[in-house]
Short mmCIF file of C-alpha atoms in Angstrom, two decimals:
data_model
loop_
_atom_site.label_atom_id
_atom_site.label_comp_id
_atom_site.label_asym_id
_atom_site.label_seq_id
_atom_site.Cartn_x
_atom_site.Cartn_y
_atom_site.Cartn_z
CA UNK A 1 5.46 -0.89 -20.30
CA UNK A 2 3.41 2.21 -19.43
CA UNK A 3 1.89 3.90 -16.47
CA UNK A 4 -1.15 1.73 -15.35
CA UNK A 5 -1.52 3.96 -11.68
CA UNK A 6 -1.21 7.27 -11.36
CA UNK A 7 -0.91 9.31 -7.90
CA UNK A 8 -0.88 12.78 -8.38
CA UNK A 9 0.25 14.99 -5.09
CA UNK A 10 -2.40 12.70 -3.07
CA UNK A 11 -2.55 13.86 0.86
CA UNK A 12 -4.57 12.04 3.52
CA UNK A 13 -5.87 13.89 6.95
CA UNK A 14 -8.46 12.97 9.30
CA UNK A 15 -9.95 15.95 11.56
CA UNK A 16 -6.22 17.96 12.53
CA UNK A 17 -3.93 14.63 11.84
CA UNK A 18 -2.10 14.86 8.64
CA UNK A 19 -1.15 11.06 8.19
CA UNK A 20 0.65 12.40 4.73
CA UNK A 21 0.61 15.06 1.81
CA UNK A 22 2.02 15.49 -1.58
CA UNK A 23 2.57 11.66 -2.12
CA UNK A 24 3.74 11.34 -6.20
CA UNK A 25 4.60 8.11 -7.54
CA UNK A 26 3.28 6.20 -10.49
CA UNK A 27 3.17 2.32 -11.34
CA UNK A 28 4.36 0.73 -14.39
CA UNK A 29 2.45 -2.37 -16.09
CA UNK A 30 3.84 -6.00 -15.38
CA UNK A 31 5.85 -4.68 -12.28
CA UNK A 32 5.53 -5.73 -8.78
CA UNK A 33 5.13 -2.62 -6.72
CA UNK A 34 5.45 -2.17 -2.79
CA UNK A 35 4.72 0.62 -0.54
CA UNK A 36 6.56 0.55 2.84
CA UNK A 37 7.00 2.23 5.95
CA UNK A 38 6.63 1.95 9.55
CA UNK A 39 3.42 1.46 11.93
CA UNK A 40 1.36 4.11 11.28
CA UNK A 41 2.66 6.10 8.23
CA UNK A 42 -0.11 5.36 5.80
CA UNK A 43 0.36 2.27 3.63
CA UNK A 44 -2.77 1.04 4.18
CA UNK A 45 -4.69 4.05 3.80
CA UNK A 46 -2.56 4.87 0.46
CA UNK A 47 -3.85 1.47 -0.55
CA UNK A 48 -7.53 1.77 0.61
CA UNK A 49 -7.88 5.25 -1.64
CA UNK A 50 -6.15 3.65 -4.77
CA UNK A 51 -8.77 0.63 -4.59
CA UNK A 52 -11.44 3.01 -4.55
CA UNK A 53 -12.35 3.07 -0.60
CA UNK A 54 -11.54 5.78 0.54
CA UNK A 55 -11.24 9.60 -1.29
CA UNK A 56 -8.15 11.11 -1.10
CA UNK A 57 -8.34 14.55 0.91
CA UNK A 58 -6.35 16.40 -1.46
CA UNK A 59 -4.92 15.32 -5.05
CA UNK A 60 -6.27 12.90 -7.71
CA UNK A 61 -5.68 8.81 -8.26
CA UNK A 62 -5.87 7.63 -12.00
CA UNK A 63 -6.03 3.84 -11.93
CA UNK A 64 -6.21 2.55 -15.52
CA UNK A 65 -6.22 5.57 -17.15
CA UNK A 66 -9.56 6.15 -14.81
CA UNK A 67 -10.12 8.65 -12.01
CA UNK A 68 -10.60 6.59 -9.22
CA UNK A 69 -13.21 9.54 -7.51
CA UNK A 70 -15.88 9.68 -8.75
CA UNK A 71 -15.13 5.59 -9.22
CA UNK A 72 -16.30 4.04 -12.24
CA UNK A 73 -17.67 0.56 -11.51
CA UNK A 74 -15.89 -0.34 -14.51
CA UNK A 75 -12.86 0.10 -12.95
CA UNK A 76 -13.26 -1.90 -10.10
CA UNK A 77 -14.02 -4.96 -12.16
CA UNK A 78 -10.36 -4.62 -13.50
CA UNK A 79 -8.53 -4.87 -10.36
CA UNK A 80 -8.78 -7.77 -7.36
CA UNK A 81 -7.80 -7.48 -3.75
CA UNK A 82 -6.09 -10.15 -1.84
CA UNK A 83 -6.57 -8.93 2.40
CA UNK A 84 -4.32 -9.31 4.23
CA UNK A 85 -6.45 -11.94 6.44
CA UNK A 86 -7.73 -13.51 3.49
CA UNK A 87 -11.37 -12.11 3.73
CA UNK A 88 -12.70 -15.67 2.86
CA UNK A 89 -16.32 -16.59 3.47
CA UNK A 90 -16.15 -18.98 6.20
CA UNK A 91 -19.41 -20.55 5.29
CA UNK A 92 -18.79 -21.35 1.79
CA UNK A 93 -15.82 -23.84 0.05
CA UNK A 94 -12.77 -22.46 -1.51
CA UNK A 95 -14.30 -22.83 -4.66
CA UNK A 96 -17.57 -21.23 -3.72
CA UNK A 97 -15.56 -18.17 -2.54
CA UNK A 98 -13.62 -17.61 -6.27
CA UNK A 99 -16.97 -18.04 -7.82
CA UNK A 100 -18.80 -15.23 -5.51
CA UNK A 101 -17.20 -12.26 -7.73
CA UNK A 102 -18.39 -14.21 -11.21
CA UNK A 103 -21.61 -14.64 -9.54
CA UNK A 104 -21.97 -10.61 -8.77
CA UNK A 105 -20.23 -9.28 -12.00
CA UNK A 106 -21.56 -11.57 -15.05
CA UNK A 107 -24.26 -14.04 -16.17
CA UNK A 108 -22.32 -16.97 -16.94
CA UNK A 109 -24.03 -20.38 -16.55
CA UNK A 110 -23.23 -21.89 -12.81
CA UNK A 111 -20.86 -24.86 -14.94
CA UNK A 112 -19.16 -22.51 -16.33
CA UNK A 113 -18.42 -19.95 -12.76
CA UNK A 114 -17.34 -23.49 -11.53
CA UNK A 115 -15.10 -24.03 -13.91
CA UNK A 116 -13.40 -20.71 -13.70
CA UNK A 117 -12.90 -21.01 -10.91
CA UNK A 118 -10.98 -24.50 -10.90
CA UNK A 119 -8.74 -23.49 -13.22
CA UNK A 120 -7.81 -20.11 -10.46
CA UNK A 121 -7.39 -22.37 -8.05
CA UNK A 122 -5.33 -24.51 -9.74
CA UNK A 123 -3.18 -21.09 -10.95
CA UNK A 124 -2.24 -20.77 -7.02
CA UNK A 125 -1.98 -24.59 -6.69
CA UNK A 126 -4.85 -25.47 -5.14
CA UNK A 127 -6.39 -27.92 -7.13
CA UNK A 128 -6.90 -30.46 -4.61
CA UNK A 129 -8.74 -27.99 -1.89
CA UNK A 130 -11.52 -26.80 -3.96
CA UNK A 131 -14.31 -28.64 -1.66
CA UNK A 132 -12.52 -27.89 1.67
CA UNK A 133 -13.79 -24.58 4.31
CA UNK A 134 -11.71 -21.70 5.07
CA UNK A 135 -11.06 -23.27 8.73
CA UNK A 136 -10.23 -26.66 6.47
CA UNK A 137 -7.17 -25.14 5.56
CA UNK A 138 -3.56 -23.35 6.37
CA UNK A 139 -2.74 -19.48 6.71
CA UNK A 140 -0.63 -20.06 3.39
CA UNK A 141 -3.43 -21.86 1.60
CA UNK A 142 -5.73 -19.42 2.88
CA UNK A 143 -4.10 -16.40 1.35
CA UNK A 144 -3.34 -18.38 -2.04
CA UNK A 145 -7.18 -18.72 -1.99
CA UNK A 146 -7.99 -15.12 -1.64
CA UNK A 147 -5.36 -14.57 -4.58
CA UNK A 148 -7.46 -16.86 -6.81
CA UNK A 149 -10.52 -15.13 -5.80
CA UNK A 150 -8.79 -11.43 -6.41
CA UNK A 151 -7.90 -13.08 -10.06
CA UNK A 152 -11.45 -14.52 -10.93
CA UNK A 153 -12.42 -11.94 -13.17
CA UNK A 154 -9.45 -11.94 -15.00
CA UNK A 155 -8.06 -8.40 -13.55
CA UNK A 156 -4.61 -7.03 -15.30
CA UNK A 157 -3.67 -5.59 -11.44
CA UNK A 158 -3.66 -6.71 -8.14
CA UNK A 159 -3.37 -5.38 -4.66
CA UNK A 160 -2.09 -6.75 -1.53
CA UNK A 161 -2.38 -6.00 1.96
CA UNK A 162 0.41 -7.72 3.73
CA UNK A 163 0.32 -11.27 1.65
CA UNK A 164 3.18 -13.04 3.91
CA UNK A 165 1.72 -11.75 7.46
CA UNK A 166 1.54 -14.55 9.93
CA UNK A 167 3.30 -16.97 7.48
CA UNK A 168 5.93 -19.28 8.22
CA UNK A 169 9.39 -18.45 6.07
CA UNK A 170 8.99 -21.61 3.91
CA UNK A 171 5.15 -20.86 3.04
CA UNK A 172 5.98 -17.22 2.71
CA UNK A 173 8.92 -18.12 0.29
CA UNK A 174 6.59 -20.19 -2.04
CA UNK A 175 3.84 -16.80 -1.61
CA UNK A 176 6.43 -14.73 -3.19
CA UNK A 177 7.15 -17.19 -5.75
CA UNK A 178 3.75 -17.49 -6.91
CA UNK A 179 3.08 -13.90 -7.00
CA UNK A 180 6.55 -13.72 -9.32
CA UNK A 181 5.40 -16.44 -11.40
CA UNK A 182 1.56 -15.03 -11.78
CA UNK A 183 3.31 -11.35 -13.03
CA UNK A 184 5.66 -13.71 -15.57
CA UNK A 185 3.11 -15.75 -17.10
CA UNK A 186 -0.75 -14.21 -16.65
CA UNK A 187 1.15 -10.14 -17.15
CA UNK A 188 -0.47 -9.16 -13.91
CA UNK A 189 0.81 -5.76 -12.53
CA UNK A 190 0.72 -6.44 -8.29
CA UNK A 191 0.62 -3.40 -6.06
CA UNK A 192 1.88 -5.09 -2.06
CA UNK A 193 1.75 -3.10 1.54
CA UNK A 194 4.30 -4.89 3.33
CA UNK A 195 6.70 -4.85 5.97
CA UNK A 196 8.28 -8.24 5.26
CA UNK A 197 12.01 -7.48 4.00
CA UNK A 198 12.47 -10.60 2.75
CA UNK A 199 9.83 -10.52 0.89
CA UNK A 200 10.66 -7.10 -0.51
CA UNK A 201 13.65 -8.09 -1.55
CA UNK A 202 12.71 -11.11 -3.80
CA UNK A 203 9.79 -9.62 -5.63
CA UNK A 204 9.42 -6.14 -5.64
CA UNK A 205 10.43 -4.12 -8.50
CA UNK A 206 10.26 -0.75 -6.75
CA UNK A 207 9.09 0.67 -4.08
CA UNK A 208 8.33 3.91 -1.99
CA UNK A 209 8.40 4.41 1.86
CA UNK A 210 6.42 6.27 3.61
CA UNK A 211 7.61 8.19 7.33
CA UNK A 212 4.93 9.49 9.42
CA UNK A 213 7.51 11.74 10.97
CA UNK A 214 7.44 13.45 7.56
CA UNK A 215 3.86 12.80 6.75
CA UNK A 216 5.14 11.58 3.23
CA UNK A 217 7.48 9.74 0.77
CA UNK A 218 10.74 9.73 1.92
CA UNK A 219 12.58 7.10 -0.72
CA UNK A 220 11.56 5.47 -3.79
CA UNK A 221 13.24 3.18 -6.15
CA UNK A 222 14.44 -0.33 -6.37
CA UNK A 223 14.72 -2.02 -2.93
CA UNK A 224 18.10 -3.39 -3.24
CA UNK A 225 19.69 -0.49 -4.26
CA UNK A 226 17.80 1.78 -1.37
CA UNK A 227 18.94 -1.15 1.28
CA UNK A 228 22.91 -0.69 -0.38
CA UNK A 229 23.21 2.96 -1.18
CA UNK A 230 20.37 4.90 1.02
CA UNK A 231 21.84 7.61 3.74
CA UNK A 232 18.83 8.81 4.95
CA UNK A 233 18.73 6.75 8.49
CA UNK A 234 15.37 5.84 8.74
CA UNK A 235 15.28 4.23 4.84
CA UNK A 236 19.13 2.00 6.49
CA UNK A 237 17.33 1.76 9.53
CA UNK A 238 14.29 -0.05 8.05
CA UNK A 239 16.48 -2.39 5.38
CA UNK A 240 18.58 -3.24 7.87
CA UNK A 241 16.46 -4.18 10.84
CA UNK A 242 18.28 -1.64 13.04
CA UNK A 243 17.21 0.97 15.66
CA UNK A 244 17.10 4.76 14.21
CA UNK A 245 19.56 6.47 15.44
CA UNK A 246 19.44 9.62 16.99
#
C-alpha cells in the first residue's frame, strides 16, 4: 500500500474563528479511513477541502499524488462522494441518477451508461430498484444508491459524509458491510466523517479525531486500540459514550 491522500499542516479559519490548524495525517490505499470528533470540530469541513470544495486557509492537500488547489478536473473524476443525505435527484430513477456522472464525464452510447450503471447497482444490491424514485425507496436503499452513483466512474477512493445517519442498526450493519466488502473486492480506498461508534468500530482502519477545544488533531490510530488504551479524556469520553469529565 502507499499514500493515496496527503494533508500537509492544513488549517481552516473563517473571519477570527480558527475551526483548526496544523492538521497532518495521510491515507493509505485499500484502507477505510474515518475522521471523528464532536459537533463542531471540523470533520466536515476537513472533508469538503480534501474533495476539492473548499481551499484550505493554510497548508496543502495532495489527493492522488495531485494538489487538490489549484484542482485538476482530472482529479475529481477519480474520486466519488456518497452525502450524507444521499443527494439523489428526486425527479429521475435510481438508475437515471448513477448514469448522470457517465452522462457529464464521457461519450459512451446511452446502452452502454445504462448498463453501467446496472451492474453499480447491483454492486450495492440493488438490482431490483433500478426503475423506482428516490421517495420509492428506504433511507438505507437511498444511501446504497448514492454509493453506486459515487462508484459510476469507476473511482479508486471514496468519501463519505455520515453513511449510517438516520439508519436503523440492522440497515446500518449491512451499510458497513457493504462498504467492507466494496474495499475487499473492487480495492476501493473509503475516506468516512462519522460519529457512529459502532460503525467505527467494524470498518475503520484508522482514524483521527478532531477537538474544537484544541482547534486540531488530538488522536490518531486504530479505533480499537484508541477506545482500549487512550488517556486523554475527551478521546475515552467519545469511545465510551461518557460525559467529559472535568
Amino acid at each position: 500500500m502507499g499514500s493515496i491522500i496527503s494533508v500537509e499542516h492544513v488549517g481552516q479559519s473563517f473571519g477570527n474563528h480558527t475551526i483548526y490548524t496544523d492538521v497532518s495525517f495521510e491515507v493509505q490505499s485499500g484502507e477505510v479511513f474515518a475522521i471523528l470528533g464532536g459537533s463542531g470540530c471540523g470533520k466536515s469541513t476537513l472533508q469538503r477541502q480534501m474533495i476539492g470544495l473548499l481551499p484550505p486557509s493554510s497548508g496543502v492537500v495532495r489527493v492522488l499524488g495531485h494538489e487538490m488547489y489549484p484542482t485538476d478536473p482530472a482529479v475529481l473524476t477519480r474520486i466519488g462522494v456518497m452525502f450524507q443525505a444521499g443527494a439523489l435527484f428526486g425527479s429521475m430513477t435510481l438508475l437515471q441518477n448513477v448514469m448522470l456522472p457517465l452522462e457529464m464525464h464521457g461519450d459512451l452510447p446511452a446502452e452502454a451508461r445504462a448498463e453501467i450503471a446496472r451492474v453499480k447497482l447491483g454492486l450495492v444490491g440493488l438490482s431490483g430498484a433500478v426503475a423506482l424514485m428516490p421517495s420509492e425507496v428506504s433511507g438505507g436503499m437511498s444511501k446504497r444508491a448514492a454509493i453506486a452513483r459515487a462508484m459510476a466512474l469507476d473511482p479508486p477512493l471514496l468519501f463519505l459524509d455520515e453513511p449510517s445517519a438516520g439508519l436503523d442498526p440492522i440497515t446500518a450493519a449491512g451499510l458497513d458491510r457493504l462498504i467492507l466488502d466494496l474495499r475487499d473486492e473492487m480495492a476501493i480506498t473509503f475516506v468516512m466523517v462519522t460519529h457512529d461508534l459502532a460503525s467505527i468500530l467494524a470498518v475503520a482502519d484508522r482514524c483521527i479525531m478532531l477537538d474544537a477545544e484544541k482547534a486540531g488533531v488530538i488522536a490518531e490510530g486504530d479505533p480499537r486500540k484508541l477506545r482500549d488504551q487512550d488517556t486523554n479524556p475527551v478521546v475515552h469520553a467519545f469511545f465510551h459514550r461518557e460525559m467529559v469529565k472535568p
